[in-house]
Amino acid sequence: MRAPVLKPILAVYCGLFLLFLYGPLLVLGILSFQSGPEGGPQFPIIEWSTYWYRDLFGMNPPSRIAPLPIEDGLIRSLVLSFMTTVVSTVLGVMSAQAFRQKFKGSSAVFYLIVLGMMVPGVLVGLGTALLANTLGIDRHWWSTAFVLHVVYTFPFAFLVMLAIFNRFDPTVEEAAWSLGVTPARTFRKVTFPLIFPGVLSAMLFCFTLSYDEFSRTLFASGRDLTLPLAIYGTFSVEIHPNIFAFGVLTTLFSLALLAVYAVLMGMSIRRAQRVLVQEEA
């Protein structure tokens, strides 16, 4: 097919693809400005208002609409995501570092690690709940759910770091060792600054995956709900635009995280370049 014909088709395809991706987010943003408290999640907009944003912060007078129960769930999700990010990233870096050299049974260990992200979350969550009940272990978001989050996010951190180490030049480390630098100091002063962009990517992966994880958490978190479960509980009873307002704020929070990630990534790349220049000198 000739380029003059192909280009418009590809443009339409890309437009429809982007609309499919971001259309729901656009609708969610529009509905979050519905008037309240009588306005619901429907078009057309009765009147543009920031009522539901004020409702999230308790700035509106009491009405028949109950406040969105997100405070405790939000704190639990943030703490759980942070714990998962730290543990999964550390395990990912250590595991990828170990796989830089071939060892007996490495293939089996590799598939055991990635199995955590391939098994359906519902099955893993249900199995964990049944096992905990059998053994008499109480289920909590900070114990059983935390373990499942690590099992789920650790393979992503591992694969990211494995890709980083595959592009890593080992002669930089060998040069440091030849100068009598200990392996621990070499990792801290040479290796880690060079792989830091990958570590940031792994941390971002783990945090976002853990923050909105639902299926595994549903069976393993016990009575205390995380944010996705709290929102689902509200959504299943009655839908009000305060959920959409909260979704917009959550999206802005994610974009802020990406901005911080971009700044840290730029700083780490410049730092790694300085390390390479010093090594070459």
PDB file of C-alpha atoms in Angstrom:
ATOM      1  CA  MET A   1       0.000   0.000   0.000  1.00  0.00           C
ATOM      2  CA  ARG A   2       1.349   3.423  -0.953  1.00  0.00           C
ATOM      3  CA  ALA A   3       2.417   5.921   1.709  1.00  0.00           C
ATOM      4  CA  PRO A   4      -0.167   8.616   0.807  1.00  0.00           C
ATOM      5  CA  VAL A   5      -2.921   6.069   1.465  1.00  0.00           C
ATOM      6  CA  LEU A   6      -1.277   4.367   4.434  1.00  0.00           C
ATOM      7  CA  LYS A   7      -0.584   7.525   6.446  1.00  0.00           C
ATOM      8  CA  PRO A   8      -4.222   8.606   6.919  1.00  0.00           C
ATOM      9  CA  ILE A   9      -5.185   5.059   7.913  1.00  0.00           C
ATOM     10  CA  LEU A  10      -2.411   4.909  10.498  1.00  0.00           C
ATOM     11  CA  ALA A  11      -3.353   8.361  11.776  1.00  0.00           C
ATOM     12  CA  VAL A  12      -6.975   7.306  12.270  1.00  0.00           C
ATOM     13  CA  TYR A  13      -5.859   4.080  13.930  1.00  0.00           C
ATOM     14  CA  CYS A  14      -3.538   5.934  16.322  1.00  0.00           C
ATOM     15  CA  GLY A  15      -6.302   8.434  17.099  1.00  0.00           C
ATOM     16  CA  LEU A  16      -8.791   5.695  17.916  1.00  0.00           C
ATOM     17  CA  PHE A  17      -6.166   3.881  19.983  1.00  0.00           C
ATOM     18  CA  LEU A  18      -5.413   6.982  22.057  1.00  0.00           C
ATOM     19  CA  LEU A  19      -9.138   7.660  22.437  1.00  0.00           C
ATOM     20  CA  PHE A  20      -9.650   4.114  23.696  1.00  0.00           C
ATOM     21  CA  LEU A  21      -6.789   4.520  26.168  1.00  0.00           C
ATOM     22  CA  TYR A  22      -7.578   7.935  27.547  1.00  0.00           C
ATOM     23  CA  GLY A  23     -11.290   8.288  26.782  1.00  0.00           C
ATOM     24  CA  PRO A  24     -12.389   6.755  30.107  1.00  0.00           C
ATOM     25  CA  LEU A  25     -10.028   9.068  31.962  1.00  0.00           C
ATOM     26  CA  LEU A  26     -11.467  12.059  30.106  1.00  0.00           C
ATOM     27  CA  VAL A  27     -15.031  11.029  30.957  1.00  0.00           C
ATOM     28  CA  LEU A  28     -14.033  10.507  34.571  1.00  0.00           C
ATOM     29  CA  GLY A  29     -12.519  13.994  34.703  1.00  0.00           C
ATOM     30  CA  ILE A  30     -15.595  15.617  33.186  1.00  0.00           C
ATOM     31  CA  LEU A  31     -18.026  13.858  35.527  1.00  0.00           C
ATOM     32  CA  SER A  32     -15.943  14.861  38.549  1.00  0.00           C
ATOM     33  CA  PHE A  33     -17.098  18.453  37.934  1.00  0.00           C
ATOM     34  CA  GLN A  34     -20.780  17.542  38.131  1.00  0.00           C
ATOM     35  CA  SER A  35     -22.817  19.688  40.494  1.00  0.00           C
ATOM     36  CA  GLY A  36     -23.842  18.251  43.856  1.00  0.00           C
ATOM     37  CA  PRO A  37     -25.279  16.788  45.897  1.00  0.00           C
ATOM     38  CA  GLU A  38     -28.108  15.909  43.491  1.00  0.00           C
ATOM     39  CA  GLY A  39     -25.902  15.577  40.434  1.00  0.00           C
ATOM     40  CA  GLY A  40     -24.940  12.008  39.589  1.00  0.00           C
ATOM     41  CA  PRO A  41     -22.638  10.207  37.188  1.00  0.00           C
ATOM     42  CA  GLN A  42     -24.570  11.027  34.034  1.00  0.00           C
ATOM     43  CA  PHE A  43     -24.518  13.324  31.065  1.00  0.00           C
ATOM     44  CA  PRO A  44     -25.293  16.059  30.362  1.00  0.00           C
ATOM     45  CA  ILE A  45     -23.579  17.941  33.167  1.00  0.00           C
ATOM     46  CA  ILE A  46     -26.236  19.798  35.174  1.00  0.00           C
ATOM     47  CA  GLU A  47     -23.858  22.493  36.273  1.00  0.00           C
ATOM     48  CA  TRP A  48     -20.083  22.690  36.404  1.00  0.00           C
ATOM     49  CA  SER A  49     -18.891  22.675  39.992  1.00  0.00           C
ATOM     50  CA  THR A  50     -16.035  21.656  42.285  1.00  0.00           C
ATOM     51  CA  TYR A  51     -18.560  20.300  44.793  1.00  0.00           C
ATOM     52  CA  TRP A  52     -17.227  16.716  44.757  1.00  0.00           C
ATOM     53  CA  TYR A  53     -13.656  17.846  45.252  1.00  0.00           C
ATOM     54  CA  ARG A  54     -14.730  19.850  48.291  1.00  0.00           C
ATOM     55  CA  ASP A  55     -16.692  16.793  49.426  1.00  0.00           C
ATOM     56  CA  LEU A  56     -13.503  14.736  49.508  1.00  0.00           C
ATOM     57  CA  PHE A  57     -11.956  17.161  51.996  1.00  0.00           C
ATOM     58  CA  GLY A  58     -15.126  17.519  54.117  1.00  0.00           C
ATOM     59  CA  MET A  59     -15.682  21.148  53.109  1.00  0.00           C
ATOM     60  CA  ASN A  60     -19.364  20.752  52.217  1.00  0.00           C
ATOM     61  CA  PRO A  61     -22.339  20.926  54.601  1.00  0.00           C
ATOM     62  CA  PRO A  62     -23.808  17.540  55.655  1.00  0.00           C
ATOM     63  CA  SER A  63     -26.000  15.884  53.024  1.00  0.00           C
ATOM     64  CA  ARG A  64     -27.497  12.489  52.260  1.00  0.00           C
ATOM     65  CA  ILE A  65     -24.262  11.531  50.480  1.00  0.00           C
ATOM     66  CA  ALA A  66     -21.927   9.727  52.861  1.00  0.00           C
ATOM     67  CA  PRO A  67     -18.258  10.752  52.730  1.00  0.00           C
ATOM     68  CA  LEU A  68     -16.022   8.529  50.650  1.00  0.00           C
ATOM     69  CA  PRO A  69     -14.346   6.092  53.106  1.00  0.00           C
ATOM     70  CA  ILE A  70     -10.854   6.399  51.721  1.00  0.00           C
ATOM     71  CA  GLU A  71      -8.731   7.875  54.501  1.00  0.00           C
ATOM     72  CA  ASP A  72      -7.624   4.683  56.255  1.00  0.00           C
ATOM     73  CA  GLY A  73      -7.579   2.725  52.997  1.00  0.00           C
ATOM     74  CA  LEU A  74      -5.360   5.324  51.350  1.00  0.00           C
ATOM     75  CA  ILE A  75      -2.859   5.208  54.215  1.00  0.00           C
ATOM     76  CA  ARG A  76      -2.819   1.415  54.164  1.00  0.00           C
ATOM     77  CA  SER A  77      -2.269   1.317  50.404  1.00  0.00           C
ATOM     78  CA  LEU A  78       0.547   3.861  50.547  1.00  0.00           C
ATOM     79  CA  VAL A  79       2.313   2.050  53.404  1.00  0.00           C
ATOM     80  CA  LEU A  80       1.796  -1.344  51.760  1.00  0.00           C
ATOM     81  CA  SER A  81       3.090  -0.033  48.416  1.00  0.00           C
ATOM     82  CA  PHE A  82       6.129   1.504  50.067  1.00  0.00           C
ATOM     83  CA  MET A  83       6.969  -1.717  51.954  1.00  0.00           C
ATOM     84  CA  THR A  84       6.482  -3.768  48.800  1.00  0.00           C
ATOM     85  CA  THR A  85       8.597  -1.388  46.735  1.00  0.00           C
ATOM     86  CA  VAL A  86      11.545  -1.520  49.121  1.00  0.00           C
ATOM     87  CA  VAL A  87      11.554  -5.295  49.590  1.00  0.00           C
ATOM     88  CA  SER A  88      10.854  -6.193  45.940  1.00  0.00           C
ATOM     89  CA  THR A  89      13.464  -3.786  44.594  1.00  0.00           C
ATOM     90  CA  VAL A  90      16.155  -5.023  46.986  1.00  0.00           C
ATOM     91  CA  LEU A  91      15.338  -8.630  46.092  1.00  0.00           C
ATOM     92  CA  GLY A  92      15.270  -7.756  42.400  1.00  0.00           C
ATOM     93  CA  VAL A  93      18.705  -6.115  42.503  1.00  0.00           C
ATOM     94  CA  MET A  94      20.227  -8.961  44.508  1.00  0.00           C
ATOM     95  CA  SER A  95      18.690 -11.653  42.289  1.00  0.00           C
ATOM     96  CA  ALA A  96      19.724  -9.969  39.049  1.00  0.00           C
ATOM     97  CA  GLN A  97      23.211  -9.487  40.451  1.00  0.00           C
ATOM     98  CA  ALA A  98      23.359 -13.220  41.188  1.00  0.00           C
ATOM     99  CA  PHE A  99      22.247 -14.076  37.644  1.00  0.00           C
ATOM    100  CA  ARG A 100      25.229 -12.224  36.158  1.00  0.00           C
ATOM    101  CA  GLN A 101      27.087 -15.480  36.570  1.00  0.00           C
ATOM    102  CA  LYS A 102      25.787 -18.875  35.521  1.00  0.00           C
ATOM    103  CA  PHE A 103      25.123 -21.285  38.336  1.00  0.00           C
ATOM    104  CA  LYS A 104      23.634 -24.734  38.606  1.00  0.00           C
ATOM    105  CA  GLY A 105      19.856 -24.679  38.457  1.00  0.00           C
ATOM    106  CA  SER A 106      19.699 -21.064  37.255  1.00  0.00           C
ATOM    107  CA  SER A 107      17.011 -21.858  34.686  1.00  0.00           C
ATOM    108  CA  ALA A 108      14.756 -23.438  37.300  1.00  0.00           C
ATOM    109  CA  VAL A 109      15.296 -20.524  39.691  1.00  0.00           C
ATOM    110  CA  PHE A 110      14.504 -18.048  36.898  1.00  0.00           C
ATOM    111  CA  TYR A 111      11.168 -19.666  36.113  1.00  0.00           C
ATOM    112  CA  LEU A 112      10.313 -19.947  39.807  1.00  0.00           C
ATOM    113  CA  ILE A 113      10.847 -16.192  40.173  1.00  0.00           C
ATOM    114  CA  VAL A 114       8.774 -15.160  37.156  1.00  0.00           C
ATOM    115  CA  LEU A 115       6.033 -17.605  38.143  1.00  0.00           C
ATOM    116  CA  GLY A 116       4.842 -15.076  40.720  1.00  0.00           C
ATOM    117  CA  MET A 117       3.659 -12.672  38.027  1.00  0.00           C
ATOM    118  CA  MET A 118       2.125 -15.345  35.800  1.00  0.00           C
ATOM    119  CA  VAL A 119      -0.164 -17.164  38.222  1.00  0.00           C
ATOM    120  CA  PRO A 120      -3.685 -15.624  38.281  1.00  0.00           C
ATOM    121  CA  GLY A 121      -4.107 -13.320  41.239  1.00  0.00           C
ATOM    122  CA  VAL A 122      -7.486 -14.724  42.235  1.00  0.00           C
ATOM    123  CA  LEU A 123      -6.062 -18.226  42.549  1.00  0.00           C
ATOM    124  CA  VAL A 124      -3.039 -17.064  44.528  1.00  0.00           C
ATOM    125  CA  GLY A 125      -5.147 -14.915  46.832  1.00  0.00           C
ATOM    126  CA  LEU A 126      -7.710 -17.649  47.393  1.00  0.00           C
ATOM    127  CA  GLY A 127      -5.004 -20.246  48.024  1.00  0.00           C
ATOM    128  CA  THR A 128      -3.272 -17.976  50.518  1.00  0.00           C
ATOM    129  CA  ALA A 129      -6.535 -17.341  52.344  1.00  0.00           C
ATOM    130  CA  LEU A 130      -7.275 -21.070  52.586  1.00  0.00           C
ATOM    131  CA  LEU A 131      -3.737 -21.829  53.748  1.00  0.00           C
ATOM    132  CA  ALA A 132      -3.860 -19.075  56.366  1.00  0.00           C
ATOM    133  CA  ASN A 133      -7.195 -20.356  57.663  1.00  0.00           C
ATOM    134  CA  THR A 134      -5.854 -23.916  57.818  1.00  0.00           C
ATOM    135  CA  LEU A 135      -2.748 -22.865  59.743  1.00  0.00           C
ATOM    136  CA  GLY A 136      -4.673 -20.472  61.980  1.00  0.00           C
ATOM    137  CA  ILE A 137      -2.852 -17.363  60.719  1.00  0.00           C
ATOM    138  CA  ASP A 138      -4.707 -14.063  60.867  1.00  0.00           C
ATOM    139  CA  ARG A 139      -4.886 -12.252  57.537  1.00  0.00           C
ATOM    140  CA  HIS A 140      -3.790  -8.629  57.454  1.00  0.00           C
ATOM    141  CA  TRP A 141      -2.790  -6.160  54.783  1.00  0.00           C
ATOM    142  CA  TRP A 142       0.659  -5.855  56.359  1.00  0.00           C
ATOM    143  CA  SER A 143       1.315  -9.615  56.594  1.00  0.00           C
ATOM    144  CA  THR A 144      -0.402 -12.018  54.193  1.00  0.00           C
ATOM    145  CA  ALA A 145      -1.302  -9.341  51.629  1.00  0.00           C
ATOM    146  CA  PHE A 146       2.210  -7.902  51.863  1.00  0.00           C
ATOM    147  CA  VAL A 147       3.748 -11.304  51.071  1.00  0.00           C
ATOM    148  CA  LEU A 148       1.501 -11.693  48.035  1.00  0.00           C
ATOM    149  CA  HIS A 149       2.359  -8.195  46.812  1.00  0.00           C
ATOM    150  CA  VAL A 150       6.062  -8.992  47.049  1.00  0.00           C
ATOM    151  CA  VAL A 151       5.577 -12.301  45.230  1.00  0.00           C
ATOM    152  CA  TYR A 152       3.702 -10.421  42.491  1.00  0.00           C
ATOM    153  CA  THR A 153       5.998  -7.391  42.070  1.00  0.00           C
ATOM    154  CA  PHE A 154       9.367  -9.007  42.709  1.00  0.00           C
ATOM    155  CA  PRO A 155       9.513 -10.656  39.225  1.00  0.00           C
ATOM    156  CA  PHE A 156       8.998  -7.257  37.554  1.00  0.00           C
ATOM    157  CA  ALA A 157      11.862  -5.727  39.535  1.00  0.00           C
ATOM    158  CA  PHE A 158      13.980  -8.767  38.757  1.00  0.00           C
ATOM    159  CA  LEU A 159      13.368  -8.564  34.992  1.00  0.00           C
ATOM    160  CA  VAL A 160      14.032  -4.822  34.905  1.00  0.00           C
ATOM    161  CA  MET A 161      17.319  -5.221  36.747  1.00  0.00           C
ATOM    162  CA  LEU A 162      18.246  -8.245  34.626  1.00  0.00           C
ATOM    163  CA  ALA A 163      17.897  -6.093  31.503  1.00  0.00           C
ATOM    164  CA  ILE A 164      20.017  -3.373  33.112  1.00  0.00           C
ATOM    165  CA  PHE A 165      22.779  -5.785  34.082  1.00  0.00           C
ATOM    166  CA  ASN A 166      22.780  -7.343  30.599  1.00  0.00           C
ATOM    167  CA  ARG A 167      23.856  -3.946  29.237  1.00  0.00           C
ATOM    168  CA  PHE A 168      26.302  -3.333  32.062  1.00  0.00           C
ATOM    169  CA  ASP A 169      30.011  -3.131  31.189  1.00  0.00           C
ATOM    170  CA  PRO A 170      31.857  -5.369  33.705  1.00  0.00           C
ATOM    171  CA  THR A 171      35.242  -3.875  32.818  1.00  0.00           C
ATOM    172  CA  VAL A 172      34.329  -0.857  34.956  1.00  0.00           C
ATOM    173  CA  GLU A 173      34.121  -3.093  38.015  1.00  0.00           C
ATOM    174  CA  GLU A 174      37.230  -5.016  37.011  1.00  0.00           C
ATOM    175  CA  ALA A 175      39.157  -1.756  36.821  1.00  0.00           C
ATOM    176  CA  ALA A 176      38.109  -0.901  40.367  1.00  0.00           C
ATOM    177  CA  TRP A 177      39.025  -4.379  41.636  1.00  0.00           C
ATOM    178  CA  SER A 178      42.442  -4.170  39.970  1.00  0.00           C
ATOM    179  CA  LEU A 179      43.080  -1.036  42.016  1.00  0.00           C
ATOM    180  CA  GLY A 180      42.408  -2.947  45.225  1.00  0.00           C
ATOM    181  CA  VAL A 181      38.859  -1.715  45.870  1.00  0.00           C
ATOM    182  CA  THR A 182      36.745  -4.210  47.778  1.00  0.00           C
ATOM    183  CA  PRO A 183      33.666  -5.705  46.046  1.00  0.00           C
ATOM    184  CA  ALA A 184      31.303  -4.026  48.517  1.00  0.00           C
ATOM    185  CA  ARG A 185      32.856  -0.600  47.956  1.00  0.00           C
ATOM    186  CA  THR A 186      32.925  -1.199  44.191  1.00  0.00           C
ATOM    187  CA  PHE A 187      29.202  -1.926  44.213  1.00  0.00           C
ATOM    188  CA  ARG A 188      28.458   1.155  46.315  1.00  0.00           C
ATOM    189  CA  LYS A 189      30.703   3.591  44.464  1.00  0.00           C
ATOM    190  CA  VAL A 190      30.706   2.249  40.891  1.00  0.00           C
ATOM    191  CA  THR A 191      28.025  -0.323  40.176  1.00  0.00           C
ATOM    192  CA  PHE A 192      25.082   1.208  42.000  1.00  0.00           C
ATOM    193  CA  PRO A 193      25.388   4.711  40.454  1.00  0.00           C
ATOM    194  CA  LEU A 194      25.445   3.100  37.000  1.00  0.00           C
ATOM    195  CA  ILE A 195      22.397   0.907  37.606  1.00  0.00           C
ATOM    196  CA  PHE A 196      20.457   3.531  39.559  1.00  0.00           C
ATOM    197  CA  PRO A 197      18.175   4.452  36.599  1.00  0.00           C
ATOM    198  CA  GLY A 198      17.133   0.806  36.447  1.00  0.00           C
ATOM    199  CA  VAL A 199      16.581   0.739  40.202  1.00  0.00           C
ATOM    200  CA  LEU A 200      14.274   3.750  39.868  1.00  0.00           C
ATOM    201  CA  SER A 201      12.350   2.008  37.090  1.00  0.00           C
ATOM    202  CA  ALA A 202      11.979  -1.117  39.221  1.00  0.00           C
ATOM    203  CA  MET A 203      10.770   0.947  42.193  1.00  0.00           C
ATOM    204  CA  LEU A 204       8.194   2.739  40.037  1.00  0.00           C
ATOM    205  CA  PHE A 205       6.978  -0.583  38.630  1.00  0.00           C
ATOM    206  CA  CYS A 206       6.612  -2.136  42.083  1.00  0.00           C
ATOM    207  CA  PHE A 207       4.888   0.879  43.613  1.00  0.00           C
ATOM    208  CA  THR A 208       2.274   1.291  40.893  1.00  0.00           C
ATOM    209  CA  LEU A 209       1.549  -2.440  40.698  1.00  0.00           C
ATOM    210  CA  SER A 210       1.156  -2.743  44.463  1.00  0.00           C
ATOM    211  CA  TYR A 211      -0.812   0.494  44.868  1.00  0.00           C
ATOM    212  CA  ASP A 212      -3.780  -0.654  42.759  1.00  0.00           C
ATOM    213  CA  GLU A 213      -3.501  -4.413  43.241  1.00  0.00           C
ATOM    214  CA  PHE A 214      -6.969  -5.830  43.817  1.00  0.00           C
ATOM    215  CA  SER A 215      -7.434  -9.557  43.234  1.00  0.00           C
ATOM    216  CA  ARG A 216      -4.660 -10.790  45.536  1.00  0.00           C
ATOM    217  CA  THR A 217      -5.480  -8.242  48.221  1.00  0.00           C
ATOM    218  CA  LEU A 218      -9.183  -9.108  48.181  1.00  0.00           C
ATOM    219  CA  PHE A 219      -8.587 -12.523  49.745  1.00  0.00           C
ATOM    220  CA  ALA A 220      -5.505 -11.827  51.840  1.00  0.00           C
ATOM    221  CA  SER A 221      -5.985  -8.430  53.477  1.00  0.00           C
ATOM    222  CA  GLY A 222      -8.453  -9.471  56.167  1.00  0.00           C
ATOM    223  CA  ARG A 223     -10.899  -6.955  57.635  1.00  0.00           C
ATOM    224  CA  ASP A 224      -8.845  -3.808  57.031  1.00  0.00           C
ATOM    225  CA  LEU A 225      -9.401  -2.640  53.472  1.00  0.00           C
ATOM    226  CA  THR A 226      -6.847  -1.102  51.198  1.00  0.00           C
ATOM    227  CA  LEU A 227      -7.803   1.726  48.859  1.00  0.00           C
ATOM    228  CA  PRO A 228      -8.872  -0.390  45.817  1.00  0.00           C
ATOM    229  CA  LEU A 229     -11.056  -2.542  48.069  1.00  0.00           C
ATOM    230  CA  ALA A 230     -12.580   0.492  49.797  1.00  0.00           C
ATOM    231  CA  ILE A 231     -13.418   2.087  46.440  1.00  0.00           C
ATOM    232  CA  TYR A 232     -14.883  -1.177  45.176  1.00  0.00           C
ATOM    233  CA  GLY A 233     -17.053  -1.424  48.280  1.00  0.00           C
ATOM    234  CA  THR A 234     -18.385   2.081  47.682  1.00  0.00           C
ATOM    235  CA  PHE A 235     -18.813   1.500  43.972  1.00  0.00           C
ATOM    236  CA  SER A 236     -20.871  -1.647  44.493  1.00  0.00           C
ATOM    237  CA  VAL A 237     -23.481   0.199  46.605  1.00  0.00           C
ATOM    238  CA  GLU A 238     -24.017   3.557  44.908  1.00  0.00           C
ATOM    239  CA  ILE A 239     -21.948   5.655  42.537  1.00  0.00           C
ATOM    240  CA  HIS A 240     -21.376   9.333  43.154  1.00  0.00           C
ATOM    241  CA  PRO A 241     -18.984  11.694  41.341  1.00  0.00           C
ATOM    242  CA  ASN A 242     -16.800  11.947  44.451  1.00  0.00           C
ATOM    243  CA  ILE A 243     -15.205   8.683  43.275  1.00  0.00           C
ATOM    244  CA  PHE A 244     -14.373  10.341  39.959  1.00  0.00           C
ATOM    245  CA  ALA A 245     -12.930  13.370  41.751  1.00  0.00           C
ATOM    246  CA  PHE A 246     -10.763  11.080  43.813  1.00  0.00           C
ATOM    247  CA  GLY A 247      -9.705   9.263  40.641  1.00  0.00           C
ATOM    248  CA  VAL A 248      -8.593  12.557  39.100  1.00  0.00           C
ATOM    249  CA  LEU A 249      -6.548  13.426  42.190  1.00  0.00           C
ATOM    250  CA  THR A 250      -5.001   9.948  42.184  1.00  0.00           C
ATOM    251  CA  THR A 251      -4.068  10.369  38.532  1.00  0.00           C
ATOM    252  CA  LEU A 252      -2.443  13.710  39.276  1.00  0.00           C
ATOM    253  CA  PHE A 253      -0.535  12.032  42.106  1.00  0.00           C
ATOM    254  CA  SER A 254       0.709   9.381  39.669  1.00  0.00           C
ATOM    255  CA  LEU A 255       1.792  12.063  37.210  1.00  0.00           C
ATOM    256  CA  ALA A 256       3.651  13.820  40.030  1.00  0.00           C
ATOM    257  CA  LEU A 257       5.439  10.543  40.772  1.00  0.00           C
ATOM    258  CA  LEU A 258       6.412  10.275  37.121  1.00  0.00           C
ATOM    259  CA  ALA A 259       7.751  13.829  37.208  1.00  0.00           C
ATOM    260  CA  VAL A 260       9.859  13.034  40.295  1.00  0.00           C
ATOM    261  CA  TYR A 261      11.001   9.871  38.558  1.00  0.00           C
ATOM    262  CA  ALA A 262      12.048  11.844  35.469  1.00  0.00           C
ATOM    263  CA  VAL A 263      14.019  14.330  37.582  1.00  0.00           C
ATOM    264  CA  LEU A 264      15.777  11.568  39.541  1.00  0.00           C
ATOM    265  CA  MET A 265      16.446   9.672  36.320  1.00  0.00           C
ATOM    266  CA  GLY A 266      18.082  12.728  34.758  1.00  0.00           C
ATOM    267  CA  MET A 267      20.202  13.282  37.862  1.00  0.00           C
ATOM    268  CA  SER A 268      21.289   9.652  37.995  1.00  0.00           C
ATOM    269  CA  ILE A 269      22.216   9.572  34.301  1.00  0.00           C
ATOM    270  CA  ARG A 270      24.374  12.674  34.699  1.00  0.00           C
ATOM    271  CA  ARG A 271      25.977  11.146  37.782  1.00  0.00           C
ATOM    272  CA  ALA A 272      26.676   7.876  35.953  1.00  0.00           C
ATOM    273  CA  GLN A 273      28.244   9.792  33.082  1.00  0.00           C
ATOM    274  CA  ARG A 274      30.532  11.588  35.531  1.00  0.00           C
ATOM    275  CA  VAL A 275      31.574   8.234  37.037  1.00  0.00           C
ATOM    276  CA  LEU A 276      32.424   6.864  33.589  1.00  0.00           C
ATOM    277  CA  VAL A 277      34.434   9.962  32.730  1.00  0.00           C
ATOM    278  CA  GLN A 278      36.373   9.640  36.003  1.00  0.00           C
ATOM    279  CA  GLU A 279      37.024   5.945  35.337  1.00  0.00           C
ATOM    280  CA  GLU A 280      38.274   6.645  31.814  1.00  0.00           C
ATOM    281  CA  ALA A 281      40.529   9.421  33.120  1.00  0.00           C
TER     282      ALA A 281
END
